[in-house]
Amino acid sequence: MSAPPTRKGFAARPANPERWIKAAEAKTSNDVAGGFTARLTIDVTPDLRGRIKIAAFGRGQTVADMLRDLLAREFHPTRGDAS
């Protein structure tokens, strides 16, 4: 009997762990409020979802980044907020 072929799975270890760790540290552009974020879930129609995705793509942004900017512009920090 032969062993089954080995394939890299979803949770395979990186070939170069030092490079992998440094790459994660370099991603600081998405730090929001010092790195603390919360997930927000909203219900939108499939049509609106498509329009949002197209708008984000057209601006060269991710949907998440575009919506974060939109919400930050619309909801200014109020007096006494930590952020």
JSON list of C-alpha atoms in Angstrom, two decimals, residues 27-65:
[
{"chain": "A", "resi": 27, "resn": "LYS", "atom": "CA", "xyz": [0.21, 45.37, 7.76]},
{"chain": "A", "resi": 28, "resn": "THR", "atom": "CA", "xyz": [-0.46, 48.41, 9.91]},
{"chain": "A", "resi": 29, "resn": "SER", "atom": "CA", "xyz": [-2.58, 50.42, 7.47]},
{"chain": "A", "resi": 30, "resn": "ASN", "atom": "CA", "xyz": [-5.80, 48.79, 8.70]},
{"chain": "A", "resi": 31, "resn": "ASP", "atom": "CA", "xyz": [-5.20, 49.61, 12.36]},
{"chain": "A", "resi": 32, "resn": "VAL", "atom": "CA", "xyz": [-8.34, 51.26, 13.61]},
{"chain": "A", "resi": 33, "resn": "ALA", "atom": "CA", "xyz": [-8.45, 52.86, 17.06]},
{"chain": "A", "resi": 34, "resn": "GLY", "atom": "CA", "xyz": [-5.12, 51.37, 18.06]},
{"chain": "A", "resi": 35, "resn": "GLY", "atom": "CA", "xyz": [-5.87, 47.94, 16.60]},
{"chain": "A", "resi": 36, "resn": "PHE", "atom": "CA", "xyz": [-9.16, 47.31, 18.41]},
{"chain": "A", "resi": 37, "resn": "THR", "atom": "CA", "xyz": [-12.06, 46.63, 16.06]},
{"chain": "A", "resi": 38, "resn": "ALA", "atom": "CA", "xyz": [-15.54, 45.18, 16.27]},
{"chain": "A", "resi": 39, "resn": "ARG", "atom": "CA", "xyz": [-17.54, 43.42, 13.58]},
{"chain": "A", "resi": 40, "resn": "LEU", "atom": "CA", "xyz": [-20.72, 45.13, 12.41]},
{"chain": "A", "resi": 41, "resn": "THR", "atom": "CA", "xyz": [-23.35, 43.13, 10.55]},
{"chain": "A", "resi": 42, "resn": "ILE", "atom": "CA", "xyz": [-26.07, 44.82, 8.51]},
{"chain": "A", "resi": 43, "resn": "ASP", "atom": "CA", "xyz": [-28.74, 43.48, 6.19]},
{"chain": "A", "resi": 44, "resn": "VAL", "atom": "CA", "xyz": [-28.74, 44.90, 2.66]},
{"chain": "A", "resi": 45, "resn": "THR", "atom": "CA", "xyz": [-30.42, 43.77, -0.52]},
{"chain": "A", "resi": 46, "resn": "PRO", "atom": "CA", "xyz": [-28.32, 41.83, -3.00]},
{"chain": "A", "resi": 47, "resn": "ASP", "atom": "CA", "xyz": [-28.66, 44.77, -5.42]},
{"chain": "A", "resi": 48, "resn": "LEU", "atom": "CA", "xyz": [-27.28, 47.26, -2.88]},
{"chain": "A", "resi": 49, "resn": "ARG", "atom": "CA", "xyz": [-24.49, 44.86, -1.94]},
{"chain": "A", "resi": 50, "resn": "GLY", "atom": "CA", "xyz": [-23.48, 44.67, -5.59]},
{"chain": "A", "resi": 51, "resn": "ARG", "atom": "CA", "xyz": [-23.51, 48.46, -5.96]},
{"chain": "A", "resi": 52, "resn": "ILE", "atom": "CA", "xyz": [-21.36, 48.85, -2.84]},
{"chain": "A", "resi": 53, "resn": "LYS", "atom": "CA", "xyz": [-18.83, 46.30, -4.12]},
{"chain": "A", "resi": 54, "resn": "ILE", "atom": "CA", "xyz": [-18.65, 47.97, -7.54]},
{"chain": "A", "resi": 55, "resn": "ALA", "atom": "CA", "xyz": [-18.18, 51.40, -5.95]},
{"chain": "A", "resi": 56, "resn": "ALA", "atom": "CA", "xyz": [-15.38, 50.12, -3.71]},
{"chain": "A", "resi": 57, "resn": "PHE", "atom": "CA", "xyz": [-13.67, 48.40, -6.64]},
{"chain": "A", "resi": 58, "resn": "GLY", "atom": "CA", "xyz": [-13.94, 51.56, -8.73]},
{"chain": "A", "resi": 59, "resn": "ARG", "atom": "CA", "xyz": [-12.23, 53.52, -5.94]},
{"chain": "A", "resi": 60, "resn": "GLY", "atom": "CA", "xyz": [-9.49, 50.94, -5.54]},
{"chain": "A", "resi": 61, "resn": "GLN", "atom": "CA", "xyz": [-10.58, 50.11, -1.98]},
{"chain": "A", "resi": 62, "resn": "THR", "atom": "CA", "xyz": [-11.97, 47.17, -0.12]},
{"chain": "A", "resi": 63, "resn": "VAL", "atom": "CA", "xyz": [-15.62, 47.35, 0.88]},
{"chain": "A", "resi": 64, "resn": "ALA", "atom": "CA", "xyz": [-14.60, 47.33, 4.55]},
{"chain": "A", "resi": 65, "resn": "ASP", "atom": "CA", "xyz": [-12.19, 50.26, 4.15]}
]
